[in-house]
């Protein structure tokens, strides 16, 4: 999967990948980096920033089962944080909370919080809404008064695929791992 920070449509895009250095957003959910609307400064007023997460949809005998992540959201009263999806490779975008495609469900609406919350999207078997890849756009539209607000921080994006119909294969040949012990990489033969 790939994260694309959209600077083509939003030239002053505030999303950054890095270690957060703010008062409330002082560390990632798991070390070291997170995706943050600016890692060191409050997010800008009257601004729109977005990033797109792209990952494979259906391939062969498997289908996507679940996508989840952790987030913190600390925004002004006029700000909007939203997750959108596209069925047509980015020509049209729909708010996930307004127009949910058939067979897809999400955990709950995004909540303003200074503690970490979990968010998940479930893709049920047989969902044919998406083709080769799935694109989700994470957008923060800020209001005029962002004083002492830290924005949106996302970490530990986890994508789970379910397999069905995979035949069990007997393997009577030995498997060798080397070097042993391994520190950075190992080879399987």
XYZ file of C-alpha atoms in Angstrom:
189
model
C 0.000 0.000 0.000
C 1.086 3.570 -0.491
C 0.389 6.897 1.160
C 0.221 9.858 -1.226
C 0.155 13.367 0.262
C -1.841 15.443 -2.237
C 0.190 18.589 -2.937
C -1.183 18.867 -6.511
C -4.683 19.933 -5.386
C -3.650 21.354 -2.006
C -0.341 23.206 -2.468
C 0.094 24.014 1.223
C -0.784 20.502 2.389
C -0.006 20.147 6.105
C 0.148 16.324 6.321
C 3.590 15.054 7.269
C 5.043 11.675 8.160
C 7.363 11.952 11.154
C 7.798 12.042 14.901
C 5.188 14.350 16.488
C 6.549 17.188 18.673
C 3.447 18.956 20.021
C 1.893 19.315 23.473
C -0.936 16.760 23.076
C 0.487 14.997 20.007
C 3.822 14.215 21.624
C 4.382 10.645 20.396
C 3.151 8.181 17.809
C 0.932 5.252 18.842
C 3.924 2.992 18.222
C 7.453 4.366 17.825
C 8.546 6.477 16.063
C 6.530 8.084 13.261
C 2.884 8.872 12.551
C 0.969 10.747 9.851
C 0.254 14.195 11.340
C -1.135 17.549 10.206
C 2.253 19.169 10.813
C 4.560 17.377 13.240
C 5.652 20.493 15.166
C 3.178 23.371 14.683
C -0.589 23.823 15.133
C -2.474 23.238 11.893
C -3.193 26.329 9.791
C -6.565 28.113 9.823
C -8.850 28.127 6.745
C -6.929 25.310 5.081
C -7.688 21.992 3.380
C -5.125 19.173 3.546
C -5.496 15.571 2.431
C -3.604 12.365 1.840
C -4.656 9.319 -0.148
C -4.127 5.736 1.004
C -4.087 3.219 -1.870
C -3.996 -0.562 -1.438
C -4.975 -3.664 -3.478
C -8.638 -4.736 -3.611
C -9.668 -8.231 -4.810
C -6.981 -10.468 -6.278
C -7.400 -14.155 -7.046
C -8.832 -16.243 -4.218
C -8.595 -13.595 -1.501
C -10.570 -10.548 -0.554
C -9.967 -7.630 1.748
C -11.378 -8.197 5.219
C -10.524 -5.239 7.445
C -8.636 -1.967 7.562
C -8.042 -0.297 10.906
C -5.897 2.450 12.393
C -5.461 4.520 15.554
C -5.987 8.274 15.609
C -6.082 11.418 17.726
C -8.253 14.330 16.649
C -7.992 17.775 18.243
C -9.734 20.341 15.999
C -11.629 23.639 16.147
C -15.446 23.671 16.211
C -15.737 24.636 12.521
C -13.248 22.035 11.262
C -14.203 18.899 9.340
C -12.256 15.642 9.448
C -13.463 13.120 6.888
C -12.577 9.889 5.140
C -13.679 9.565 1.525
C -13.607 6.727 -1.014
C -13.622 6.688 -4.802
C -15.211 4.023 -7.013
C -13.721 5.521 -10.212
C -9.973 6.086 -9.663
C -10.316 9.541 -8.123
C -12.774 11.200 -10.504
C -15.455 11.334 -7.774
C -15.069 11.133 -4.003
C -17.788 10.207 -1.479
C -17.738 10.792 2.266
C -17.599 7.364 3.918
C -20.017 8.531 6.645
C -22.615 9.845 4.168
C -22.555 7.344 1.299
C -21.466 3.901 2.388
C -21.018 1.380 -0.455
C -22.884 -1.952 -0.107
C -21.058 -4.574 1.953
C -18.803 -2.090 3.753
C -19.186 -0.941 7.337
C -17.143 1.285 9.633
C -16.744 1.442 13.386
C -18.049 4.895 14.294
C -17.897 8.536 13.296
C -14.600 10.282 13.933
C -14.505 11.827 17.401
C -12.584 14.794 18.784
C -10.209 13.250 21.326
C -6.802 13.802 22.872
C -6.394 10.072 23.584
C -5.879 7.349 20.981
C -9.041 5.865 19.441
C -9.356 2.873 17.123
C -11.209 3.140 13.801
C -12.021 0.225 11.503
C -13.619 -0.396 8.152
C -14.932 -3.904 7.368
C -15.194 -5.202 3.806
C -17.660 -8.114 3.681
C -17.110 -11.117 1.351
C -18.334 -10.642 -2.193
C -18.014 -6.852 -2.214
C -17.462 -5.927 -5.857
C -17.664 -2.171 -5.424
C -13.889 -1.722 -5.752
C -11.787 -3.160 -8.553
C -8.022 -3.612 -8.536
C -7.255 -1.082 -5.816
C -9.007 0.776 -3.036
C -8.361 4.476 -2.498
C -9.295 6.297 0.700
C -8.739 10.045 1.131
C -8.196 11.497 4.614
C -9.040 15.218 4.629
C -8.909 17.917 7.302
C -10.677 21.195 6.507
C -9.864 23.741 9.205
C -11.924 26.650 10.483
C -10.766 30.187 11.213
C -9.717 29.708 14.859
C -7.197 26.896 15.308
C -5.598 28.384 18.429
C -4.203 25.651 20.696
C -5.611 22.878 18.465
C -3.241 20.214 17.169
C -5.102 18.679 14.214
C -5.265 15.005 13.250
C -2.739 12.241 13.872
C -2.995 8.706 12.431
C -0.834 5.663 13.169
C -0.685 1.871 12.846
C -2.706 1.513 9.660
C -3.368 -2.229 9.432
C -4.863 -3.954 6.393
C -6.024 -7.574 6.775
C -6.775 -9.910 3.846
C -8.831 -13.092 4.203
C -8.108 -16.157 2.072
C -10.586 -18.771 0.953
C -10.212 -21.856 -1.194
C -6.450 -22.158 -0.796
C -5.498 -25.835 -1.138
C -3.321 -27.439 1.514
C 0.018 -28.490 0.028
C 2.126 -31.246 1.566
C 5.815 -30.384 1.673
C 8.095 -33.251 2.612
C 11.342 -31.463 1.769
C 13.315 -29.782 4.542
C 13.311 -26.022 4.883
C 16.618 -24.274 5.607
C 16.937 -20.815 7.170
C 20.311 -19.053 7.126
C 22.230 -17.347 8.620
C 21.259 -18.447 12.091
C 21.090 -16.341 14.198
C 19.828 -13.607 11.843
C 19.740 -9.909 12.716
C 18.530 -7.959 9.643
C 17.534 -10.576 7.077
C 17.484 -14.331 6.506
C 17.219 -16.607 3.487
C 14.740 -19.493 3.168
C 15.558 -22.404 0.873
